[in-house]
Each structure stands twice: as C-alpha cells, then as structure tokens.
Amino acid sequence: MLAPYPGVRGPVPKHTPILVDALNALGCDVVLEPWSRRHDHESIGEKLLNRAQDIPRIRRLLKAGHFDLMVVRTSHELQSLLANLPLLAATRGLVPNAVVQFHGGRSDLLVAPGHRAFKAASAALFALSDGVLLLSSEEARESQRFWPRGRFRVVANPFLPPAADGPVERRTATGPVSLLFVARLIKEKGIFETLAAFASVAEQRECTLVIVGDGPDAAEVASRVNELGLDGKVTLTGFLSGQPLLDAYRAADAFVFPSYREGFPTAITEALYAGLPIVTTRTRGMADHLAEGQNALFVAPRDSGALTTALERILDDAGLRARMSEANRAKVADFAPEAVAGQYLEALTQIIAATKNGTPATSLITE
C-alpha cells in the first residue's frame, strides 16, 4: 500500500496506518510504503528528483516480494495523475493487480466539457489500473460514465477516536452558540459563503465562529472578517492538530462545512465523533452517509442565502441540536476501523476476482 510520506498534512497520512492495522487484524499482510509528496512545500525540482528515487525503490520492493495487489492512495487531480502514471507504468508487470484509491478530486470534470489534459491523464491511469476505489457513489457514477470498462468501488475512510480521555463531552450550554469550520482555507471549501452567512445571522443573534485551518486564501479570509466587522465574533486559529483540534470540537455547538465538492472529509467524521450537528452540502460522501434533519442540514453549494437559513435553524433550535448530536455520536460507529477494513477488503477481493474472471465493470459500483 502506497501513501504520502508521514508528516505530510492531509487526511491520507493520518488514516492510512489505521487502515493498515485494521486490515492486518483481518489476516491480511499489508506492507505500507511511502510514495509521492515528502513534505508540504516541494519544489518542482524536488518532485522530479523524489519521484525518480521512489519509483526504482518501489520496483525493487515488488520484485523482492510476492504481492497480490498494489494500492496507491492519492487524489484525483492533474498533478497527482501525472505523478502516478509513471509509477503505474513502471510497476504494471511486477504485481498481478494495481488499484488506485482517490481521496477526493475532480471526477466532475470527467463528464464536463473541455478539460482535455485531465481527461487524457485520467483515461491513461484507468487503463493502467485494475480498479479504482472512491469515497462516494457520485464519483463512481461520474468515473463509470467516462470510463465504462473501469471497475469502480465505493469505500470509506476509517476513523479511530483519539486516545485522549474517552468520548468528547459537550461543553456546558452557556454563552453564545459557537459554530466551527475546519478545512483548508480555499474558496472551494465554502469559507466565504460561511463568512457571509455568519455575518447575516450574527446581526440578530449572540453567536461565534471558530475557523480552523490555513491555506492559500488565509489572508483574504482574515481581510473579509475585518470587512464584515466580525473581528470580535470570528476566531482564526490557523492549522490545528491533536489535542488543540480536539479542544476546538469540544468547545463548539455545531459544525459548518459548505464545501463545493468532497469525497468524505475527515473533518465530517471528527464532527460526528464530537456529537456536533452539521450544516453541509448534499454532495458526494455527505449525500451517501448523512441523513437530512438527522445528521445534517443540507444546503446547495455556493448558496450563502440557503446557508444563512440553515444556520438560523441550528442556532435557534436547541432541541434539534441535541437530537442531531445524539444521532451523530451513534453514526460515527459506521467508520470504525474494523468495519471499514471489512468493506475495503471486500472491494479489493471483488476487483481481483473481476480482473481474473472478466466480471462486468458496472456490477462493481456500490450505491
């Protein structure tokens, strides 16, 4: 199993060891090997040099071992595709089955006009792969529509509760209701719609917003907070992990995440574990796993008006927050490592069997 180097930010390095341990507990023999990014600020020269070193190392490993399968955990974006294509081409004859797992990306571009380079790279990668794992049925349908002979399966990411002090306990309900946003600070995560909606609801209500994360749009986010006159109501923490991140979830009353597109982000699973009611978009993995009014209130992407209405409902209805909190604490069990590993192993087993027996590709999509 290939995944980004430890220490790289993002969900994949965080939950890959959890998945490996769970698969080994089921009787698999999984070797975890680093591949792709070594740190978060690689230059183009470093990328080329590092990949040139990594591919021969992985080839030697495959030649020395007797592996049934190679899984490459990556994202579905042009830059990642261009990195993974040489790897798959260089290793294709050394392992019986090669599977790629996408953790989010732009499968929507496969069925949209244009984007020729992205489509060409995706087609080449699909042709070199025996199967593809995705985090949502929407991505699987888009990919299948683009590449009908592909084998696409939907899986989940495992979630292991932090080994701190047991379940996150909700804070005492005193003072303003606190909203939490956790994501990379780029517009596609819905951060600017979040600020616009919060500015509207904060005019009539005592509430606060905590924004956890950094990214290319961090300076613009800070500027927008100032422009909207929210300096006393919005807290920008920057990137958090470990106990400080857990404390941020513990201190919140609701989670807001109006992303334009996602597979199924770790932040949503963390919010479920924390027992936070969720306001998010009905896209991809959120649509697969969350129920309207039970786990989440859904809004359309880029619609700050609808987001305002949903936040008003969450802020004004303590009973709704309490019911959703209880439901979400129960829901997180669906992502327990042993449950996810079983589904993951089933998906890989079916892909291997389909490759051998020529099973029709469409039969492998899980809705």
Coordinates of C-alpha atoms in Angstrom, one line a residue:
M1 CA 0.0 0.0 0.0
L2 CA 1.5 3.3 -1.1
A3 CA 0.6 6.6 0.6
P4 CA 2.2 10.0 1.1
Y5 CA 5.1 10.3 3.5
P6 CA 4.3 10.6 7.2
G7 CA 4.3 14.2 8.3
V8 CA 2.6 15.5 5.1
R9 CA -0.6 17.4 6.0
G10 CA -3.9 16.0 5.0
P11 CA -6.1 13.1 5.8
V12 CA -4.3 10.3 3.9
P13 CA -1.2 10.1 6.0
K14 CA -3.4 10.3 9.1
H15 CA -5.7 7.4 8.5
T16 CA -3.6 5.1 6.3
P17 CA -1.8 3.5 9.3
I18 CA -5.2 2.9 10.9
L19 CA -6.5 1.1 7.8
V20 CA -3.3 -1.0 7.6
D21 CA -3.6 -2.1 11.2
A22 CA -7.2 -3.0 10.7
L23 CA -6.5 -5.0 7.5
N24 CA -3.7 -6.8 9.2
A25 CA -6.1 -7.7 12.1
L26 CA -8.3 -9.3 9.5
G27 CA -5.5 -11.6 8.4
C28 CA -4.0 -9.6 5.6
D29 CA -0.3 -9.0 5.2
V30 CA 0.0 -5.3 4.3
V31 CA 3.2 -3.5 3.7
L32 CA 2.9 0.3 3.9
E33 CA 5.4 2.1 1.8
P34 CA 5.8 5.9 1.4
W35 CA 5.2 7.4 -2.1
S36 CA 4.7 10.9 -3.6
R37 CA 5.0 14.1 -1.5
R38 CA 7.7 14.1 1.2
H39 CA 6.7 17.5 2.6
D40 CA 4.1 20.2 2.0
H41 CA 6.3 22.6 0.1
E42 CA 8.1 20.5 -2.5
S43 CA 9.5 22.5 -5.4
I44 CA 9.1 21.2 -9.0
G45 CA 12.8 20.1 -8.9
E46 CA 12.2 18.2 -5.6
K47 CA 9.2 16.5 -7.0
L48 CA 11.0 15.2 -10.1
L49 CA 14.0 14.1 -8.0
N50 CA 12.0 12.4 -5.3
R51 CA 9.7 10.5 -7.8
A52 CA 12.8 9.4 -9.7
Q53 CA 14.1 7.9 -6.5
D54 CA 10.8 6.5 -5.3
I55 CA 9.9 4.5 -8.4
P56 CA 13.1 2.3 -8.5
R57 CA 12.7 1.7 -4.8
I58 CA 9.1 0.5 -5.2
R59 CA 10.1 -1.6 -8.2
R60 CA 12.8 -3.3 -6.1
L61 CA 10.2 -4.0 -3.3
L62 CA 7.7 -5.5 -5.7
K63 CA 10.4 -7.7 -7.3
A64 CA 11.6 -9.0 -4.0
G65 CA 8.2 -9.8 -2.6
H66 CA 5.2 -11.8 -3.7
F67 CA 2.4 -9.3 -3.6
D68 CA -1.2 -10.0 -4.9
L69 CA -2.1 -6.3 -5.1
M70 CA -0.7 -2.8 -5.0
V71 CA -2.9 0.0 -3.8
V72 CA -1.9 3.6 -4.5
R73 CA -3.7 6.1 -2.2
T74 CA -3.8 9.5 -3.9
S75 CA -6.1 12.2 -5.1
H76 CA -7.9 12.7 -8.5
E77 CA -6.2 15.9 -9.7
L78 CA -4.0 16.5 -12.7
Q79 CA -0.8 17.0 -10.7
S80 CA -1.4 13.7 -8.8
L81 CA -2.3 11.9 -12.0
L82 CA 0.9 13.0 -13.7
A83 CA 2.9 11.7 -10.7
N84 CA 1.1 8.3 -10.5
L85 CA 1.2 7.5 -14.2
P86 CA 4.9 6.8 -14.4
L87 CA 4.6 4.7 -11.2
L88 CA 1.9 2.5 -12.6
A89 CA 3.6 2.2 -16.0
A90 CA 6.9 1.2 -14.3
T91 CA 5.3 -1.4 -12.0
R92 CA 2.5 -2.8 -14.0
G93 CA 4.2 -6.1 -14.8
L94 CA 5.5 -6.6 -11.3
V95 CA 2.3 -7.1 -9.4
P96 CA -0.9 -9.0 -10.5
N97 CA -3.3 -6.3 -9.6
A98 CA -2.9 -2.5 -9.3
V99 CA -5.7 -0.4 -7.7
V100 CA -5.8 3.4 -7.2
Q101 CA -7.8 5.0 -4.4
F102 CA -8.8 8.6 -4.8
H103 CA -9.4 10.7 -1.8
G104 CA -11.4 13.5 -3.4
G105 CA -10.6 15.3 -6.6
R106 CA -12.3 16.4 -9.7
S107 CA -14.3 13.5 -11.1
D108 CA -16.9 16.0 -12.1
L109 CA -14.6 17.3 -14.8
L110 CA -14.7 13.9 -16.5
V111 CA -18.3 14.4 -17.5
A112 CA -18.0 18.2 -18.2
P113 CA -17.0 19.8 -21.5
G114 CA -13.3 20.6 -22.0
H115 CA -10.5 19.6 -19.6
R116 CA -8.7 17.6 -22.2
A117 CA -5.4 17.1 -20.3
F118 CA -7.2 16.0 -17.2
K119 CA -9.4 13.6 -19.1
A120 CA -6.4 12.2 -21.0
A121 CA -4.4 11.6 -17.9
S122 CA -7.4 10.0 -16.1
A123 CA -8.0 7.7 -19.1
A124 CA -4.4 6.6 -19.1
L125 CA -4.5 5.9 -15.3
F126 CA -7.7 4.0 -15.6
A127 CA -6.2 1.9 -18.4
L128 CA -3.2 1.0 -16.2
S129 CA -5.4 0.2 -13.2
D130 CA -7.4 -2.9 -12.5
G131 CA -9.8 -1.0 -10.3
V132 CA -10.4 2.4 -8.6
L133 CA -11.7 3.0 -5.1
L134 CA -13.6 6.2 -4.4
L135 CA -15.3 7.8 -1.4
S136 CA -18.7 8.4 -2.9
S137 CA -21.2 6.9 -5.3
E138 CA -21.4 10.2 -7.2
E139 CA -17.7 10.0 -8.0
A140 CA -18.1 6.3 -9.0
R141 CA -21.0 7.2 -11.4
E142 CA -19.1 10.1 -13.0
S143 CA -16.0 7.9 -13.4
Q144 CA -18.0 5.0 -14.8
R145 CA -19.8 7.3 -17.3
F146 CA -16.4 8.5 -18.5
W147 CA -14.7 5.1 -18.5
P148 CA -17.4 2.4 -18.9
R149 CA -15.0 -0.5 -18.8
G150 CA -13.5 0.6 -15.5
R151 CA -14.0 -1.1 -12.1
F152 CA -15.1 1.4 -9.5
R153 CA -15.9 0.7 -5.9
V154 CA -17.0 3.0 -3.1
V155 CA -15.3 2.7 0.3
A156 CA -15.0 4.8 3.4
N157 CA -12.0 6.1 5.4
P158 CA -11.5 4.6 8.9
F159 CA -11.8 6.8 12.0
L160 CA -10.1 5.9 15.2
P161 CA -11.1 8.1 18.2
P162 CA -8.2 10.0 19.8
A163 CA -6.6 8.1 22.7
A164 CA -7.3 11.0 25.0
D165 CA -9.8 10.8 27.7
G166 CA -12.8 8.9 26.2
P167 CA -15.6 10.5 24.1
V168 CA -15.7 14.2 23.5
E169 CA -18.0 15.7 26.1
R170 CA -20.2 18.6 25.0
R171 CA -19.5 21.9 26.7
T172 CA -22.0 23.4 29.2
A173 CA -24.6 25.3 27.1
T174 CA -23.8 28.7 28.4
G175 CA -23.0 31.9 26.5
P176 CA -23.3 32.4 22.7
V177 CA -23.8 29.4 20.4
S178 CA -20.4 28.5 18.8
L179 CA -20.0 27.4 15.2
L180 CA -16.9 25.6 14.0
F181 CA -15.4 25.4 10.5
V182 CA -12.4 23.1 9.9
A183 CA -10.8 22.9 6.4
R184 CA -8.1 24.1 4.2
L185 CA -8.7 27.8 3.5
I186 CA -9.6 27.8 -0.2
K187 CA -12.8 29.1 -1.7
E188 CA -13.9 25.6 -2.8
K189 CA -14.4 24.7 0.9
G190 CA -17.2 27.3 1.1
I191 CA -15.3 29.5 3.6
F192 CA -16.5 32.8 2.0
E193 CA -20.1 31.6 1.9
T194 CA -19.7 30.7 5.6
L195 CA -18.5 34.2 6.5
A196 CA -21.3 35.8 4.5
A197 CA -23.9 33.6 6.2
F198 CA -22.5 34.1 9.6
A199 CA -22.4 37.9 9.2
S200 CA -26.1 37.7 8.5
V201 CA -27.1 35.5 11.4
A202 CA -24.8 37.3 13.8
E203 CA -26.7 40.6 13.3
Q204 CA -29.6 39.2 15.3
R205 CA -28.1 36.6 17.5
E206 CA -25.3 36.1 20.0
C207 CA -23.0 33.6 18.3
T208 CA -19.4 33.0 17.5
L209 CA -17.5 31.3 14.7
V210 CA -14.1 29.5 15.0
I211 CA -12.2 28.9 11.8
V212 CA -9.5 26.2 11.9
G213 CA -7.2 25.8 9.0
D214 CA -4.7 27.6 6.8
G215 CA -4.2 27.7 3.0
P216 CA -3.8 30.0 0.0
D217 CA -6.8 32.1 0.9
A218 CA -5.9 32.7 4.6
A219 CA -5.0 36.3 4.1
E220 CA -8.2 37.0 2.1
V221 CA -10.3 35.3 4.8
A222 CA -8.7 37.5 7.5
S223 CA -9.4 40.5 5.4
R224 CA -13.0 39.5 4.8
V225 CA -13.6 39.0 8.5
N226 CA -12.4 42.6 9.1
E227 CA -14.5 44.0 6.2
L228 CA -17.7 42.3 7.6
G229 CA -17.0 43.7 11.1
L230 CA -16.7 40.3 12.6
D231 CA -13.4 40.7 14.5
G232 CA -14.9 40.1 17.9
K233 CA -17.1 37.2 16.8
V234 CA -14.8 35.2 14.5
T235 CA -11.6 33.5 15.7
L236 CA -8.9 32.3 13.2
T237 CA -6.8 29.7 14.8
G238 CA -4.7 28.6 11.9
F239 CA -3.9 24.9 11.4
L240 CA -4.5 22.7 14.4
S241 CA -4.0 19.0 15.1
G242 CA -4.0 16.7 18.1
Q243 CA -5.4 17.9 21.4
P244 CA -5.8 21.6 20.3
L245 CA -8.0 20.4 17.4
L246 CA -10.0 18.1 19.7
D247 CA -10.5 21.0 22.1
A248 CA -11.9 23.1 19.2
Y249 CA -14.5 20.4 18.5
R250 CA -15.2 20.1 22.2
A251 CA -15.9 23.9 22.5
A252 CA -18.3 24.0 19.6
D253 CA -22.1 23.6 19.3
A254 CA -22.4 23.0 15.6
F255 CA -20.2 22.3 12.6
V256 CA -20.5 24.2 9.3
F257 CA -18.8 22.9 6.1
P258 CA -20.5 24.1 2.8
S259 CA -17.8 22.6 0.5
Y260 CA -18.4 22.6 -3.2
R261 CA -17.2 19.0 -3.6
E262 CA -15.7 16.4 -1.3
G263 CA -15.1 12.7 -1.2
F264 CA -15.9 12.3 2.5
P265 CA -13.7 14.6 4.5
T266 CA -12.1 13.5 7.8
A267 CA -13.5 16.8 9.4
I268 CA -17.0 15.5 9.0
T269 CA -16.1 12.2 10.7
E270 CA -14.5 14.2 13.5
A271 CA -17.6 16.3 13.9
L272 CA -19.7 13.2 14.1
Y273 CA -17.5 11.8 16.8
A274 CA -17.7 15.1 18.7
G275 CA -21.5 14.9 18.5
L276 CA -21.8 18.1 16.5
P277 CA -24.9 18.8 14.4
I278 CA -23.7 19.5 10.9
V279 CA -24.5 22.0 8.2
T280 CA -23.0 20.9 4.9
T281 CA -23.7 20.4 1.2
R282 CA -25.5 17.4 -0.2
T283 CA -22.6 16.3 -2.3
R284 CA -20.6 13.0 -2.7
G285 CA -19.9 11.2 0.5
M286 CA -22.0 13.6 2.6
A287 CA -25.0 12.6 0.5
D288 CA -24.1 8.9 0.9
H289 CA -23.7 8.9 4.6
L290 CA -25.7 11.7 6.2
A291 CA -29.5 12.0 6.5
E292 CA -31.2 15.3 6.3
G293 CA -32.5 16.5 9.6
Q294 CA -31.0 13.6 11.4
N295 CA -27.2 14.0 11.0
A296 CA -27.1 17.3 9.0
L297 CA -28.9 20.2 7.4
F298 CA -28.1 20.3 3.7
V299 CA -27.6 23.4 1.6
A300 CA -26.7 23.9 -2.1
P301 CA -23.0 24.7 -2.8
R302 CA -22.2 28.5 -3.3
D303 CA -25.6 29.5 -1.8
S304 CA -25.0 31.8 1.1
G305 CA -28.7 32.6 1.4
A306 CA -29.6 28.9 2.0
L307 CA -26.6 28.6 4.3
T308 CA -27.9 31.6 6.3
T309 CA -31.3 29.9 6.7
A310 CA -29.8 26.6 7.8
L311 CA -27.5 28.3 10.4
E312 CA -30.5 30.3 11.7
R313 CA -32.3 27.0 12.2
I314 CA -29.4 25.4 14.0
L315 CA -28.7 28.4 16.2
D316 CA -32.4 28.9 17.2
D317 CA -33.3 25.2 17.9
A318 CA -31.5 23.7 20.9
G319 CA -33.7 20.6 20.7
L320 CA -32.7 20.0 17.1
R321 CA -29.0 20.4 18.1
A322 CA -29.5 17.9 20.9
R323 CA -31.2 15.3 18.7
M324 CA -28.6 15.6 15.9
S325 CA -25.8 15.4 18.5
E326 CA -27.1 12.1 19.7
A327 CA -27.6 10.7 16.2
N328 CA -24.1 11.7 15.1
R329 CA -22.4 10.1 18.1
A330 CA -24.0 6.9 17.1
K331 CA -23.3 7.4 13.3
V332 CA -19.5 7.5 13.8
A333 CA -19.5 3.8 14.6
D334 CA -20.0 3.2 10.8
F335 CA -16.4 4.4 10.3
A336 CA -14.8 2.1 12.9
P337 CA -11.6 0.7 11.5
E338 CA -12.8 -2.9 11.7
A339 CA -16.0 -2.1 9.8
V340 CA -14.2 -0.1 7.1
A341 CA -11.4 -2.7 6.7
G342 CA -14.0 -5.4 6.1
Q343 CA -15.7 -3.3 3.4
Y344 CA -12.3 -2.4 1.9
L345 CA -11.1 -6.0 1.8
E346 CA -14.4 -7.0 0.1
A347 CA -14.0 -4.3 -2.5
L348 CA -10.4 -5.3 -3.3
T349 CA -11.3 -9.0 -3.4
Q350 CA -14.1 -8.3 -5.9
I351 CA -11.8 -6.2 -8.1
I352 CA -9.2 -9.0 -8.1
A353 CA -11.9 -11.6 -9.0
A354 CA -13.4 -9.3 -11.7
T355 CA -10.0 -8.8 -13.2
K356 CA -9.5 -12.6 -13.4
N357 CA -13.0 -13.6 -14.5
G358 CA -14.0 -10.6 -16.6
T359 CA -16.9 -9.5 -14.4
P360 CA -18.8 -6.6 -16.0
A361 CA -17.5 -3.3 -14.6
T362 CA -20.8 -1.8 -13.7
S363 CA -21.6 -4.6 -11.3
L364 CA -18.8 -3.3 -9.0
I365 CA -20.4 0.1 -8.2
T366 CA -21.8 0.2 -4.7
E367 CA -24.5 2.8 -4.2

